[in-house]
CSV table of C-alpha atoms in Angstrom, one decimal:
chain,number,residue,atom,x,y,z
A,814,MET,CA,-117.0,-4.9,1.8
A,815,ASP,CA,-116.6,-2.1,4.4
A,816,VAL,CA,-117.1,1.3,2.9
A,817,ASP,CA,-114.2,2.9,4.8
A,818,LEU,CA,-111.9,0.2,3.5
A,819,VAL,CA,-113.0,0.8,-0.1
A,820,GLN,CA,-112.3,4.5,0.3
A,821,TYR,CA,-108.8,3.8,1.6
A,822,TRP,CA,-108.2,1.6,-1.4
A,823,LEU,CA,-109.3,4.3,-3.8
A,824,LEU,CA,-106.6,6.7,-2.5
A,825,PRO,CA,-103.8,7.0,-5.0
A,826,PHE,CA,-100.9,4.7,-4.4
A,827,PRO,CA,-98.2,5.3,-3.1
A,828,TYR,CA,-99.3,8.7,-1.8
A,829,SER,CA,-101.4,7.2,0.9
A,830,LEU,CA,-100.7,4.0,2.7
A,831,GLN,CA,-103.7,1.9,2.8
A,832,ARG,CA,-105.1,1.0,6.2
A,833,THR,CA,-107.9,-1.1,7.6
A,834,ARG,CA,-110.6,0.5,9.6
A,835,ALA,CA,-108.7,-0.1,12.8
A,836,GLY,CA,-105.9,2.1,11.5
A,837,ALA,CA,-103.4,-0.7,10.9
A,838,MET,CA,-101.2,0.0,7.9
A,839,ASP,CA,-101.4,-2.5,5.2
A,840,ILE,CA,-97.9,-4.1,5.2
A,841,ASN,CA,-98.2,-5.1,1.6
A,842,VAL,CA,-98.2,-1.4,0.7
A,843,VAL,CA,-95.0,-0.9,2.7
A,844,ASN,CA,-93.4,-3.9,1.1
A,845,ALA,CA,-94.2,-2.3,-2.3
A,846,LEU,CA,-92.5,1.0,-1.6
A,847,THR,CA,-89.3,1.8,-3.5
A,848,TYR,CA,-86.3,2.1,-1.2
A,849,GLU,CA,-86.4,5.8,-1.9
A,850,ASP,CA,-90.0,6.2,-0.6
A,851,PHE,CA,-89.2,3.7,2.3
A,852,VAL,CA,-86.3,5.8,3.4
A,853,LYS,CA,-88.2,9.0,3.0
A,854,LEU,CA,-90.9,7.6,5.3
A,855,PHE,CA,-88.9,5.6,7.8
A,856,GLY,CA,-85.5,7.3,7.5
A,857,ASN,CA,-85.6,9.1,10.9
A,858,VAL,CA,-87.1,6.4,13.1
A,859,VAL,CA,-83.6,6.3,14.5
A,860,GLU,CA,-82.5,9.9,14.7
A,861,LYS,CA,-80.4,11.1,11.8
A,862,CYS,CA,-79.6,7.5,10.9
A,863,PRO,CA,-81.3,6.9,7.5
A,864,LEU,CA,-78.6,4.2,6.9
A,865,ILE,CA,-80.5,1.9,9.3
A,866,SER,CA,-83.9,2.1,7.5
A,867,ALA,CA,-82.1,2.0,4.2
A,868,ALA,CA,-80.3,-1.2,5.3
A,869,ILE,CA,-83.3,-3.1,6.6
A,870,TRP,CA,-85.2,-2.5,3.3
A,871,SER,CA,-83.0,-5.4,2.1
A,872,HIS,CA,-85.1,-7.7,4.3
A,873,ARG,CA,-88.4,-7.2,2.6
A,874,PRO,CA,-91.0,-8.5,2.5
A,875,PHE,CA,-91.9,-7.6,6.1
A,876,LYS,CA,-94.6,-9.5,8.0
A,877,ASP,CA,-95.8,-6.5,9.9
A,878,LEU,CA,-94.7,-3.4,11.7
A,879,ALA,CA,-93.2,-5.5,14.5
A,880,ASP,CA,-91.1,-7.2,11.9
A,881,ILE,CA,-89.7,-3.9,10.7
A,882,GLU,CA,-88.9,-3.0,14.3
A,883,ALA,CA,-87.3,-6.3,15.0
A,884,HIS,CA,-85.0,-5.9,11.9
A,885,ILE,CA,-84.0,-2.4,13.1
A,886,THR,CA,-83.2,-3.7,16.6
A,887,GLU,CA,-81.2,-6.6,15.1
A,888,PHE,CA,-79.2,-4.2,13.0
A,889,ILE,CA,-78.5,-1.9,15.9
A,890,LEU,CA,-77.4,-4.7,18.2
A,891,SER,CA,-75.1,-6.1,15.4
A,892,LEU,CA,-73.1,-2.9,15.5
A,893,PRO,CA,-69.8,-2.7,17.3
A,894,ASP,CA,-69.8,-0.6,20.5
A,895,SER,CA,-68.5,2.4,18.4
A,896,GLY,CA,-71.5,2.1,16.1
A,897,LYS,CA,-73.9,2.1,19.0
A,898,GLU,CA,-72.1,5.2,20.4
A,899,GLY,CA,-72.3,6.6,16.9
A,900,ILE,CA,-76.1,6.3,16.9
A,901,LEU,CA,-76.2,8.1,20.3
A,902,ARG,CA,-74.0,10.9,19.0
A,903,CYS,CA,-76.5,11.5,16.2
A,904,HIS,CA,-79.0,12.6,18.9
A,905,PRO,CA,-79.4,16.2,20.0
A,906,ASP,CA,-79.1,17.3,23.6
A,907,LEU,CA,-82.4,17.7,25.5
A,908,ALA,CA,-83.2,21.4,25.8
A,909,GLY,CA,-79.9,22.1,24.1
A,910,ARG,CA,-78.4,24.1,21.3
A,911,ASP,CA,-80.5,22.6,18.5
A,912,LEU,CA,-83.8,23.3,20.4
A,913,GLN,CA,-82.7,26.9,21.1
A,914,SER,CA,-81.7,27.5,17.5
A,915,GLY,CA,-84.6,25.7,15.9
A,916,THR,CA,-82.5,23.1,14.1
A,917,LEU,CA,-84.1,20.0,15.7
A,918,THR,CA,-85.6,17.3,13.4
A,919,ARG,CA,-89.4,17.5,13.3
A,920,GLU,CA,-89.6,14.3,15.4
A,921,SER,CA,-87.2,15.6,18.1
A,922,GLN,CA,-89.0,18.9,18.2
A,923,GLU,CA,-92.3,17.2,18.9
A,924,GLU,CA,-90.9,14.8,21.5
A,925,GLN,CA,-89.0,17.5,23.4
A,926,SER,CA,-92.0,19.7,23.3
A,927,GLN,CA,-94.2,17.0,24.7
A,928,ALA,CA,-91.8,16.4,27.6
A,929,GLY,CA,-91.9,20.1,28.5
A,930,MET,CA,-88.4,20.9,27.3
A,931,THR,CA,-89.6,23.9,25.2
A,932,THR,CA,-91.1,25.7,28.2
A,933,LEU,CA,-88.2,25.5,30.7
A,934,ASP,CA,-87.4,28.6,32.7
A,935,SER,CA,-83.9,30.0,32.5
A,936,ALA,CA,-82.8,28.2,35.7
A,937,GLU,CA,-84.1,24.9,34.3
A,938,VAL,CA,-82.3,25.5,31.0
A,939,LEU,CA,-79.1,26.1,32.8
A,940,GLN,CA,-79.6,23.0,35.0
A,941,MET,CA,-80.1,20.9,31.8
A,942,TYR,CA,-77.1,22.5,30.2
A,943,ARG,CA,-74.9,21.6,33.2
A,944,LEU,CA,-76.2,18.0,33.5
A,945,ASN,CA,-75.9,17.4,29.7
A,946,SER,CA,-72.3,18.8,29.7
A,947,GLU,CA,-71.3,16.6,32.7
A,948,TYR,CA,-72.9,13.6,31.0
A,949,LYS,CA,-71.2,14.2,27.6
A,950,GLU,CA,-67.9,14.9,29.3
A,951,ARG,CA,-68.2,11.6,31.2
A,952,PHE,CA,-69.4,9.3,28.4
A,953,GLY,CA,-68.5,11.0,25.1
A,954,PHE,CA,-72.1,10.8,23.8
A,955,PRO,CA,-75.3,12.7,24.7
A,956,PHE,CA,-78.0,11.7,27.2
A,957,VAL,CA,-80.7,9.9,25.3
A,958,ILE,CA,-84.1,9.2,26.8
A,959,CYS,CA,-87.5,8.6,25.3
A,960,ALA,CA,-89.0,12.0,26.0
A,961,ARG,CA,-92.5,10.9,25.1
A,962,LEU,CA,-92.5,8.5,28.0
A,963,ASN,CA,-91.0,10.9,30.6
A,964,LYS,CA,-92.0,14.2,32.2
A,965,LYS,CA,-89.6,17.0,32.9
A,966,ALA,CA,-88.9,15.9,36.5
A,967,ASP,CA,-88.3,12.3,35.5
A,968,ILE,CA,-85.8,13.4,32.8
A,969,VAL,CA,-83.7,15.5,35.3
A,970,GLY,CA,-83.9,12.7,37.8
A,971,GLN,CA,-82.8,10.0,35.3
A,972,LEU,CA,-80.0,12.2,33.9
A,973,SER,CA,-78.6,12.6,37.4
A,974,GLU,CA,-79.0,8.9,38.2
A,975,ARG,CA,-77.6,7.5,35.0
A,976,LEU,CA,-74.5,9.8,35.3
A,977,LYS,CA,-73.4,7.2,38.0
A,978,ASN,CA,-73.3,4.3,35.5
A,979,ASP,CA,-70.1,3.1,33.9
A,980,ARG,CA,-69.7,3.7,30.2
A,981,ALA,CA,-70.6,0.2,28.9
A,982,VAL,CA,-73.7,0.0,31.1
A,983,GLU,CA,-74.8,3.4,30.1
A,984,ARG,CA,-74.3,2.8,26.4
A,985,GLU,CA,-76.6,-0.2,26.6
A,986,ARG,CA,-79.1,1.7,28.7
A,987,ALA,CA,-79.2,4.6,26.2
A,988,ILE,CA,-79.6,2.1,23.3
A,989,GLU,CA,-82.7,0.8,25.1
A,990,GLU,CA,-84.1,4.3,24.9
A,991,VAL,CA,-83.3,4.6,21.2
A,992,LYS,CA,-85.4,1.5,20.7
A,993,LYS,CA,-88.3,3.0,22.6
A,994,ILE,CA,-88.1,6.2,20.6
A,995,CYS,CA,-87.9,4.1,17.4
A,996,ARG,CA,-91.0,2.1,18.4
A,997,LEU,CA,-93.1,5.3,19.0
A,998,ARG,CA,-91.9,6.9,15.8
A,999,LEU,CA,-92.8,3.8,13.8
A,1000,ARG,CA,-96.3,3.8,15.4
A,1001,ASN,CA,-96.6,7.5,14.7
A,1002,ILE,CA,-96.0,7.0,11.0
A,1003,VAL,CA,-98.6,4.3,10.9
A,1004,LEU,CA,-101.3,6.3,12.6
A,1005,SER,CA,-100.6,9.7,11.0
A,1006,ASP,CA,-101.6,10.8,7.5
A,1007,ILE,CA,-99.0,9.4,5.2
A,1008,GLN,CA,-99.9,11.9,2.5
A,1009,THR,CA,-98.0,14.7,4.2
A,1010,LYS,CA,-94.8,12.6,4.5
A,1011,LEU,CA,-94.2,11.3,0.9
B,345,MET,CA,-41.0,30.2,13.4
B,346,ASP,CA,-42.7,30.4,10.0
B,347,VAL,CA,-45.0,33.5,9.7
B,348,ASP,CA,-47.8,31.6,7.9
B,349,LEU,CA,-47.8,29.0,10.6
B,350,VAL,CA,-48.0,31.7,13.3
B,351,GLN,CA,-51.0,33.2,11.5
B,352,TYR,CA,-52.7,29.9,11.5
B,353,TRP,CA,-52.1,29.4,15.1
B,354,LEU,CA,-53.5,32.8,15.9
B,355,LEU,CA,-56.9,31.9,14.4
B,356,PRO,CA,-59.5,31.2,17.1
B,357,PHE,CA,-59.8,27.6,18.0
B,358,PRO,CA,-61.9,25.6,17.0
B,359,TYR,CA,-63.1,27.8,14.2
B,360,SER,CA,-60.0,27.1,12.1
B,361,LEU,CA,-58.1,23.9,12.1
B,362,GLN,CA,-54.4,24.6,12.4
B,363,ARG,CA,-52.3,23.6,9.5
B,364,THR,CA,-48.6,23.5,8.6
B,365,ARG,CA,-47.4,25.4,5.6
B,366,ALA,CA,-47.8,22.4,3.4
B,367,GLY,CA,-51.5,22.4,4.2
B,368,ALA,CA,-51.5,19.3,6.3
B,369,MET,CA,-54.1,19.6,9.1
B,370,ASP,CA,-52.8,19.3,12.6
B,371,ILE,CA,-54.3,16.0,13.8
B,372,ASN,CA,-54.0,17.1,17.4
B,373,VAL,CA,-56.6,19.7,16.6
B,374,VAL,CA,-58.9,17.1,15.1
B,375,ASN,CA,-58.4,14.9,18.2
B,376,ALA,CA,-59.4,17.8,20.4
B,377,LEU,CA,-62.7,18.4,18.7
B,378,THR,CA,-65.9,17.5,20.6
B,379,TYR,CA,-67.9,14.8,18.9
B,380,GLU,CA,-70.4,17.5,18.0
B,381,ASP,CA,-67.8,19.5,16.0
B,382,PHE,CA,-66.3,16.3,14.6
B,383,VAL,CA,-69.6,15.2,13.2
B,384,LYS,CA,-70.4,18.6,11.9
B,385,LEU,CA,-67.1,18.6,10.1
B,386,PHE,CA,-66.8,15.0,8.9
B,387,GLY,CA,-70.5,13.9,9.1
B,388,ASN,CA,-71.0,13.7,5.3
B,389,VAL,CA,-67.8,12.1,4.2
B,390,VAL,CA,-70.0,9.1,3.6
B,391,GLU,CA,-73.2,10.6,2.0
B,392,LYS,CA,-76.0,11.1,4.6
B,393,CYS,CA,-74.3,8.7,7.0
B,394,PRO,CA,-73.3,10.8,10.0
B,395,LEU,CA,-73.6,7.6,12.1
B,396,ILE,CA,-70.2,6.5,10.6
B,397,SER,CA,-68.2,9.5,11.5
B,398,ALA,CA,-70.0,9.7,14.9
B,399,ALA,CA,-69.0,6.0,15.4
B,400,ILE,CA,-65.3,6.3,14.6
B,401,TRP,CA,-64.9,9.3,17.0
B,402,SER,CA,-64.7,6.6,19.6
B,403,HIS,CA,-61.3,5.6,18.2
B,404,ARG,CA,-59.5,8.9,19.0
B,405,PRO,CA,-56.8,9.8,19.2
B,406,PHE,CA,-56.2,9.4,15.4
B,407,LYS,CA,-52.6,9.3,14.1
B,408,ASP,CA,-53.4,11.2,11.0
B,409,LEU,CA,-56.0,11.6,8.2
B,410,ALA,CA,-55.2,8.2,6.8
B,411,ASP,CA,-56.0,6.7,10.2
B,412,ILE,CA,-59.4,8.4,10.2
B,413,GLU,CA,-60.0,7.0,6.7
B,414,ALA,CA,-58.8,3.5,7.8
B,415,HIS,CA,-61.3,3.5,10.7
B,416,ILE,CA,-64.2,4.5,8.3
B,417,THR,CA,-63.2,1.7,5.9
B,418,GLU,CA,-63.0,-0.8,8.8
B,419,PHE,CA,-66.4,0.3,10.0
B,420,ILE,CA,-68.0,0.0,6.6
B,421,LEU,CA,-66.5,-3.4,5.9
B,422,SER,CA,-67.7,-4.6,9.4
B,423,LEU,CA,-71.3,-4.0,8.4
B,424,PRO,CA,-73.6,-6.9,7.2
B,425,ASP,CA,-74.5,-6.8,3.4
B,426,SER,CA,-77.7,-5.1,4.3
B,427,GLY,CA,-75.7,-2.3,6.0
B,428,LYS,CA,-73.5,-1.8,2.9
B,429,GLU,CA,-76.6,-1.7,0.7
B,430,GLY,CA,-78.0,0.8,3.2
B,431,ILE,CA,-75.0,3.1,2.7
B,432,LEU,CA,-75.5,2.9,-1.1
B,433,ARG,CA,-79.3,3.7,-0.7
B,434,CYS,CA,-78.3,7.0,1.1
B,435,HIS,CA,-76.8,8.2,-2.1
B,436,PRO,CA,-78.7,10.2,-4.7
B,437,ASP,CA,-79.0,9.2,-8.4
B,438,LEU,CA,-76.6,10.8,-10.7
B,439,ALA,CA,-78.4,13.5,-12.7
B,440,GLY,CA,-81.6,12.4,-10.9
B,441,ARG,CA,-84.5,13.9,-8.9
B,442,ASP,CA,-82.4,15.5,-6.2
B,443,LEU,CA,-80.2,17.3,-8.7
B,444,GLN,CA,-83.3,18.5,-10.6
B,445,SER,CA,-85.0,19.8,-7.5
B,446,GLY,CA,-81.9,21.3,-5.8
B,447,THR,CA,-82.0,18.9,-2.8
B,448,LEU,CA,-78.5,17.4,-3.2
B,449,THR,CA,-76.1,17.7,-0.3
B,450,ARG,CA,-73.4,20.4,-0.9
B,451,GLU,CA,-70.8,17.7,-1.5
B,452,SER,CA,-72.9,15.8,-4.1
B,453,GLN,CA,-73.8,19.0,-5.9
B,454,GLU,CA,-70.2,19.9,-6.3
B,455,GLU,CA,-69.2,16.4,-7.4
B,456,GLN,CA,-72.1,15.9,-9.9
B,457,SER,CA,-71.4,19.4,-11.3
B,458,GLN,CA,-67.7,18.6,-11.7
B,459,ALA,CA,-68.6,15.4,-13.6
B,460,GLY,CA,-70.8,17.4,-16.0
B,461,MET,CA,-74.1,16.0,-14.7
B,462,THR,CA,-75.5,19.5,-14.3
B,463,THR,CA,-75.1,20.4,-17.9
B,464,LEU,CA,-76.6,17.4,-19.7
B,465,ASP,CA,-79.0,18.0,-22.6
B,466,SER,CA,-82.5,16.5,-22.4
B,467,ALA,CA,-81.5,13.4,-24.3
B,468,GLU,CA,-78.6,12.7,-21.9
B,469,VAL,CA,-80.9,13.3,-18.9
B,470,LEU,CA,-83.3,10.8,-20.3
B,471,GLN,CA,-80.5,8.3,-20.9
B,472,MET,CA,-79.3,8.7,-17.3
B,473,TYR,CA,-82.8,8.3,-16.0
B,474,ARG,CA,-83.3,5.1,-18.0
B,475,LEU,CA,-80.0,3.6,-17.0
B,476,ASN,CA,-80.4,4.6,-13.3
B,477,SER,CA,-83.9,3.0,-13.3
B,478,GLU,CA,-82.7,-0.2,-14.8
B,479,TYR,CA,-79.8,-0.3,-12.3
B,480,LYS,CA,-82.1,0.3,-9.3
B,481,GLU,CA,-84.6,-2.2,-10.5
B,482,ARG,CA,-81.9,-4.8,-10.9
B,483,PHE,CA,-79.9,-4.2,-7.6
B,484,GLY,CA,-82.2,-2.4,-5.2
B,485,PHE,CA,-79.7,0.4,-4.7
B,486,PRO,CA,-78.6,3.4,-6.8
B,487,PHE,CA,-75.5,3.5,-9.1
B,488,VAL,CA,-72.7,5.0,-7.1
B,489,ILE,CA,-69.5,6.2,-8.7
B,490,CYS,CA,-66.8,8.7,-7.6
B,491,ALA,CA,-67.9,11.5,-9.9
B,492,ARG,CA,-64.8,13.5,-9.3
B,493,LEU,CA,-62.7,10.8,-10.9
B,494,ASN,CA,-64.9,10.2,-14.0
B,495,LYS,CA,-66.1,12.3,-16.9
B,496,LYS,CA,-69.6,12.1,-18.3
B,497,ALA,CA,-68.8,9.5,-21.0
B,498,ASP,CA,-67.0,7.2,-18.5
B,499,ILE,CA,-70.0,7.4,-16.1
B,500,VAL,CA,-72.5,6.3,-18.8
B,501,GLY,CA,-70.1,3.6,-19.9
B,502,GLN,CA,-69.5,2.2,-16.4
B,503,LEU,CA,-73.2,2.4,-15.6
B,504,SER,CA,-74.0,0.2,-18.6
B,505,GLU,CA,-71.1,-2.1,-17.9
B,506,ARG,CA,-71.7,-2.6,-14.2
B,507,LEU,CA,-75.4,-3.4,-14.9
B,508,LYS,CA,-74.0,-6.8,-16.0
B,509,ASN,CA,-72.6,-7.7,-12.6
B,510,ASP,CA,-74.4,-9.9,-10.1
B,511,ARG,CA,-75.7,-8.3,-7.0
B,512,ALA,CA,-72.9,-9.3,-4.6
B,513,VAL,CA,-70.1,-8.3,-6.9
B,514,GLU,CA,-71.8,-5.0,-7.7
B,515,ARG,CA,-72.4,-4.2,-4.0
B,516,GLU,CA,-68.7,-4.6,-3.3
B,517,ARG,CA,-67.8,-2.6,-6.4
B,518,ALA,CA,-70.1,0.2,-5.4
B,519,ILE,CA,-68.6,0.2,-1.8
B,520,GLU,CA,-65.2,0.7,-3.4
B,521,GLU,CA,-66.6,3.9,-5.0
B,522,VAL,CA,-68.0,5.0,-1.6
B,523,LYS,CA,-64.4,4.7,-0.2
B,524,LYS,CA,-63.0,6.8,-3.1
B,525,ILE,CA,-65.6,9.5,-2.6
B,526,CYS,CA,-64.9,9.5,1.2
B,527,ARG,CA,-61.2,9.8,0.6
B,528,LEU,CA,-61.7,12.9,-1.6
B,529,ARG,CA,-64.2,14.5,0.8
B,530,LEU,CA,-61.8,14.0,3.7
B,531,ARG,CA,-59.0,15.6,1.6
B,532,ASN,CA,-61.3,18.4,0.7
B,533,ILE,CA,-62.1,19.2,4.3
B,534,VAL,CA,-58.4,19.3,5.1
B,535,LEU,CA,-57.5,21.6,2.3
B,536,SER,CA,-60.5,24.0,2.5
B,537,ASP,CA,-61.1,26.8,4.9
B,538,ILE,CA,-62.5,25.1,8.0
B,539,GLN,CA,-64.0,28.4,9.2
B,540,THR,CA,-66.9,28.1,6.8
B,541,LYS,CA,-67.7,24.6,8.1
B,542,LEU,CA,-68.0,24.9,11.9
């Protein structure tokens, strides 16, 4: 047996999720988590919506991480339009009030930082404020984009572009971004040290 | 014009919701809230499920507080069984880990305190721990009861009694309690000083 693998298996359960050498999380360990630990671990893969992770725990056992993601997607798509808009409204503005006041979730802070939202100059902050305000006024929910997959210029460009959509189209467009964010947050949980999260 | 009413109207909007002398919140003020202020104010009427308040904001204008409550109920009942169980899993144990470690939400802290859960002796804490564990093991979600409407002895009694239900019956039973908790939290928001909440 591979030595690395043995070492992983010797780590105390459930404080460290067991992984193979390739870094893939052992799905059996996830399936053995209590709902409390599951929600603690996966509760923010959709921003401020622990309800969603808590709900899909009902579908254990999961086949793999893609199966968890598929259940989350299925749950989101099963919601009425108001529910999808509710998910969007749980997201912070990009370069907005929560970033300025330090009240972003850890995940959002990392993502906005990676997209350059934490190092805007004052003209750029003002531009984001104006575009965000215009967007929220038009749609009644905040502009959501997967910040990890976009640079500053792309974000401003897409925000301006998507402002032209009608509400139903834009709601679906934004939910696609929620799914991308969720996928990367799930992957991040698998690849990072679980010990710091439980 | 009534002097009390004038004084309420002179308070800076939106820092204080305007009320009539009888204490009834002016629904027009609620309807004028941004989704951000609405979620800040009503986001925890269902424990740790801001998604729900954020969703029903789509249904403005509301006729009155009962209309807000009706939309919340409708949203909850529209969820699949997994979603209802997800709501339950966002609730803390009564007299459990979150109470001991001081990590309850403000609302739960007040409710558990009022039901006498903060002044249990060690034998009672152990009894609650055992019953909660048995319940969670059986149903896969925590025991939820409207603590404001029940005293300590009733809570223990109902916990023992509801353990005998089958899962589907108990899920619906627990969701009825979520609705009672929500109703009282809504009422509490209306009657308390809004200035401390926004």
